[in-house]
Amino acid sequence: MRCGLAIATGVAALFLAACGGGGGGGGAQSLTAEEFRQQADAICKQYEDKLNELGSPSSLDDLGNFIDKAVPIIEEGNNKLSELEPPDDLAGDWGRAMELQDQNLQVTRDLQKAIHDNDTARIQDLVSQLDATDAESTRLARNIGLEDCGQQNQ
């Protein structure tokens, strides 16, 4: 199913593009810009690899299983990223990128439900929502200077 492959790619890319999670500011000491970039990219790479290990679904059933496995991985990666405290000069873009990622995670959860409900119209709408935030997420990650987190969905 071609649509399934596009959705799977989109779900994996939402973690990579936005590279964000909760609200930051968890009391951690602020990192230098270089330390922040290195740590964020390392986390993104770690969770990108986990998502890539899931493979690519080839049917709607496979897609449901993929999303079921991807959501907890994305949540875990977001939690790790939310522990990072960006330096002041990166905080604005980081905060916005994390807001987008929180929105994307909720859309992915909604997508998970739509797949299990076999609601193709809702699936298409949700994929469109994910696509709409992808470019902005990528732009923010690149503004911050991230490499692994700044990969745009293909």
C-alpha positions as YAML, in Angstrom:
chain: A
units: angstrom
residues:
- id: 1
  name: MET
  ca: [0.00, 0.00, 0.00]
- id: 2
  name: ARG
  ca: [1.76, 3.18, -1.19]
- id: 3
  name: CYS
  ca: [-0.20, 5.38, 1.20]
- id: 4
  name: GLY
  ca: [1.06, 3.25, 4.09]
- id: 5
  name: LEU
  ca: [4.67, 3.83, 3.14]
- id: 6
  name: ALA
  ca: [4.12, 7.57, 2.91]
- id: 7
  name: ILE
  ca: [2.44, 7.63, 6.30]
- id: 8
  name: ALA
  ca: [5.19, 5.54, 7.88]
- id: 9
  name: THR
  ca: [7.83, 7.85, 6.47]
- id: 10
  name: GLY
  ca: [5.88, 10.84, 7.71]
- id: 11
  name: VAL
  ca: [5.54, 9.46, 11.22]
- id: 12
  name: ALA
  ca: [9.24, 8.72, 11.47]
- id: 13
  name: ALA
  ca: [10.11, 12.10, 10.00]
- id: 14
  name: LEU
  ca: [8.02, 13.99, 12.49]
- id: 15
  name: PHE
  ca: [10.33, 12.91, 15.22]
- id: 16
  name: LEU
  ca: [13.39, 13.79, 13.21]
- id: 17
  name: ALA
  ca: [12.26, 17.08, 11.78]
- id: 18
  name: ALA
  ca: [10.97, 18.74, 14.86]
- id: 19
  name: CYS
  ca: [13.36, 17.08, 17.26]
- id: 20
  name: GLY
  ca: [11.29, 18.17, 20.21]
- id: 21
  name: GLY
  ca: [9.18, 17.02, 23.06]
- id: 22
  name: GLY
  ca: [7.70, 18.48, 26.21]
- id: 23
  name: GLY
  ca: [8.30, 21.95, 27.47]
- id: 24
  name: GLY
  ca: [12.01, 21.95, 28.27]
- id: 25
  name: GLY
  ca: [12.93, 23.94, 31.33]
- id: 26
  name: GLY
  ca: [12.95, 20.85, 33.49]
- id: 27
  name: GLY
  ca: [15.44, 22.41, 35.86]
- id: 28
  name: ALA
  ca: [18.50, 21.13, 34.01]
- id: 29
  name: GLN
  ca: [21.52, 23.37, 33.71]
- id: 30
  name: SER
  ca: [21.66, 25.27, 30.44]
- id: 31
  name: LEU
  ca: [24.09, 23.82, 27.92]
- id: 32
  name: THR
  ca: [26.36, 25.72, 25.58]
- id: 33
  name: ALA
  ca: [25.03, 25.93, 22.02]
- id: 34
  name: GLU
  ca: [27.50, 23.30, 20.82]
- id: 35
  name: GLU
  ca: [26.76, 20.92, 23.71]
- id: 36
  name: PHE
  ca: [23.05, 21.36, 23.13]
- id: 37
  name: ARG
  ca: [23.34, 20.63, 19.40]
- id: 38
  name: GLN
  ca: [25.50, 17.56, 19.99]
- id: 39
  name: GLN
  ca: [23.18, 16.12, 22.63]
- id: 40
  name: ALA
  ca: [19.98, 16.84, 20.70]
- id: 41
  name: ASP
  ca: [21.39, 15.34, 17.51]
- id: 42
  name: ALA
  ca: [22.61, 12.25, 19.41]
- id: 43
  name: ILE
  ca: [19.14, 11.73, 20.86]
- id: 44
  name: CYS
  ca: [17.49, 12.22, 17.47]
- id: 45
  name: LYS
  ca: [19.87, 9.73, 15.86]
- id: 46
  name: GLN
  ca: [19.25, 7.16, 18.60]
- id: 47
  name: TYR
  ca: [15.48, 7.33, 18.14]
- id: 48
  name: GLU
  ca: [15.70, 7.61, 14.35]
- id: 49
  name: ASP
  ca: [17.57, 4.30, 14.40]
- id: 50
  name: LYS
  ca: [14.84, 2.75, 16.58]
- id: 51
  name: LEU
  ca: [12.15, 3.94, 14.17]
- id: 52
  name: ASN
  ca: [14.12, 2.66, 11.18]
- id: 53
  name: GLU
  ca: [14.35, -0.77, 12.82]
- id: 54
  name: LEU
  ca: [10.55, -1.01, 12.57]
- id: 55
  name: GLY
  ca: [10.82, -1.31, 8.79]
- id: 56
  name: SER
  ca: [8.25, -0.09, 6.29]
- id: 57
  name: PRO
  ca: [4.67, -1.32, 6.37]
- id: 58
  name: SER
  ca: [3.21, -2.76, 3.19]
- id: 59
  name: SER
  ca: [-0.45, -3.05, 4.20]
- id: 60
  name: LEU
  ca: [-2.96, -1.25, 6.38]
- id: 61
  name: ASP
  ca: [-2.53, -3.95, 9.03]
- id: 62
  name: ASP
  ca: [1.24, -3.48, 8.90]
- id: 63
  name: LEU
  ca: [0.74, 0.26, 9.14]
- id: 64
  name: GLY
  ca: [-1.37, -0.11, 12.29]
- id: 65
  name: ASN
  ca: [1.34, -2.27, 13.85]
- id: 66
  name: PHE
  ca: [4.01, 0.22, 12.79]
- id: 67
  name: ILE
  ca: [2.17, 3.16, 14.36]
- id: 68
  name: ASP
  ca: [1.52, 1.14, 17.53]
- id: 69
  name: LYS
  ca: [5.26, 0.57, 17.88]
- id: 70
  name: ALA
  ca: [6.32, 4.05, 16.69]
- id: 71
  name: VAL
  ca: [4.23, 6.11, 19.13]
- id: 72
  name: PRO
  ca: [6.02, 4.90, 22.30]
- id: 73
  name: ILE
  ca: [9.41, 5.36, 20.62]
- id: 74
  name: ILE
  ca: [8.53, 8.93, 19.67]
- id: 75
  name: GLU
  ca: [7.20, 9.61, 23.16]
- id: 76
  name: GLU
  ca: [10.39, 8.26, 24.75]
- id: 77
  name: GLY
  ca: [12.58, 10.32, 22.43]
- id: 78
  name: ASN
  ca: [10.52, 13.43, 23.15]
- id: 79
  name: ASN
  ca: [10.95, 12.87, 26.87]
- id: 80
  name: LYS
  ca: [14.73, 12.62, 26.46]
- id: 81
  name: LEU
  ca: [14.79, 15.79, 24.35]
- id: 82
  name: SER
  ca: [12.62, 17.67, 26.81]
- id: 83
  name: GLU
  ca: [15.29, 17.15, 29.47]
- id: 84
  name: LEU
  ca: [17.72, 19.29, 27.46]
- id: 85
  name: GLU
  ca: [17.93, 22.96, 28.39]
- id: 86
  name: PRO
  ca: [18.91, 25.09, 25.38]
- id: 87
  name: PRO
  ca: [21.02, 28.21, 25.74]
- id: 88
  name: ASP
  ca: [19.06, 31.46, 25.67]
- id: 89
  name: ASP
  ca: [19.90, 32.23, 22.03]
- id: 90
  name: LEU
  ca: [18.32, 28.94, 20.87]
- id: 91
  name: ALA
  ca: [15.43, 28.80, 23.34]
- id: 92
  name: GLY
  ca: [12.83, 30.52, 21.12]
- id: 93
  name: ASP
  ca: [13.26, 28.23, 18.12]
- id: 94
  name: TRP
  ca: [13.66, 25.18, 20.36]
- id: 95
  name: GLY
  ca: [10.48, 25.99, 22.25]
- id: 96
  name: ARG
  ca: [8.52, 26.40, 19.01]
- id: 97
  name: ALA
  ca: [9.98, 23.20, 17.55]
- id: 98
  name: MET
  ca: [8.94, 21.33, 20.68]
- id: 99
  name: GLU
  ca: [5.44, 22.80, 20.51]
- id: 100
  name: LEU
  ca: [5.14, 21.54, 16.95]
- id: 101
  name: GLN
  ca: [6.41, 18.14, 17.99]
- id: 102
  name: ASP
  ca: [3.85, 17.95, 20.78]
- id: 103
  name: GLN
  ca: [1.14, 18.78, 18.24]
- id: 104
  name: ASN
  ca: [2.52, 16.18, 15.82]
- id: 105
  name: LEU
  ca: [2.60, 13.53, 18.51]
- id: 106
  name: GLN
  ca: [-1.07, 14.13, 19.25]
- id: 107
  name: VAL
  ca: [-1.87, 13.99, 15.53]
- id: 108
  name: THR
  ca: [0.05, 10.70, 15.37]
- id: 109
  name: ARG
  ca: [-2.03, 9.32, 18.23]
- id: 110
  name: ASP
  ca: [-5.15, 10.41, 16.34]
- id: 111
  name: LEU
  ca: [-3.72, 8.73, 13.24]
- id: 112
  name: GLN
  ca: [-3.21, 5.56, 15.24]
- id: 113
  name: LYS
  ca: [-6.90, 5.55, 16.17]
- id: 114
  name: ALA
  ca: [-8.01, 6.35, 12.61]
- id: 115
  name: ILE
  ca: [-5.95, 3.45, 11.27]
- id: 116
  name: HIS
  ca: [-7.47, 1.05, 13.79]
- id: 117
  name: ASP
  ca: [-10.93, 2.42, 12.90]
- id: 118
  name: ASN
  ca: [-10.09, 2.01, 9.18]
- id: 119
  name: ASP
  ca: [-11.19, 5.63, 8.62]
- id: 120
  name: THR
  ca: [-9.37, 6.42, 5.38]
- id: 121
  name: ALA
  ca: [-10.72, 9.98, 5.09]
- id: 122
  name: ARG
  ca: [-9.48, 10.78, 8.60]
- id: 123
  name: ILE
  ca: [-6.13, 9.10, 7.86]
- id: 124
  name: GLN
  ca: [-5.62, 11.33, 4.82]
- id: 125
  name: ASP
  ca: [-6.56, 14.44, 6.79]
- id: 126
  name: LEU
  ca: [-4.15, 13.60, 9.59]
- id: 127
  name: VAL
  ca: [-1.29, 12.85, 7.19]
- id: 128
  name: SER
  ca: [-1.94, 16.25, 5.59]
- id: 129
  name: GLN
  ca: [-1.69, 17.86, 9.02]
- id: 130
  name: LEU
  ca: [1.65, 16.16, 9.63]
- id: 131
  name: ASP
  ca: [2.91, 17.27, 6.22]
- id: 132
  name: ALA
  ca: [1.86, 20.85, 6.93]
- id: 133
  name: THR
  ca: [4.12, 21.13, 9.97]
- id: 134
  name: ASP
  ca: [7.08, 19.24, 8.51]
- id: 135
  name: ALA
  ca: [8.69, 22.16, 6.66]
- id: 136
  name: GLU
  ca: [8.35, 24.50, 9.65]
- id: 137
  name: SER
  ca: [9.81, 21.90, 11.99]
- id: 138
  name: THR
  ca: [12.73, 21.36, 9.63]
- id: 139
  name: ARG
  ca: [13.33, 25.10, 9.33]
- id: 140
  name: LEU
  ca: [13.43, 25.49, 13.10]
- id: 141
  name: ALA
  ca: [15.80, 22.56, 13.56]
- id: 142
  name: ARG
  ca: [18.13, 24.00, 10.93]
- id: 143
  name: ASN
  ca: [17.97, 27.46, 12.53]
- id: 144
  name: ILE
  ca: [19.12, 25.85, 15.75]
- id: 145
  name: GLY
  ca: [21.98, 24.19, 13.85]
- id: 146
  name: LEU
  ca: [20.83, 20.59, 14.22]
- id: 147
  name: GLU
  ca: [21.75, 18.00, 11.64]
- id: 148
  name: ASP
  ca: [20.14, 14.68, 12.61]
- id: 149
  name: CYS
  ca: [17.08, 16.47, 13.96]
- id: 150
  name: GLY
  ca: [16.77, 18.67, 10.91]
- id: 151
  name: GLN
  ca: [16.08, 16.06, 8.26]
- id: 152
  name: GLN
  ca: [13.03, 16.97, 6.21]
- id: 153
  name: ASN
  ca: [10.47, 14.34, 5.33]
- id: 154
  name: GLN
  ca: [11.02, 13.03, 1.80]
...
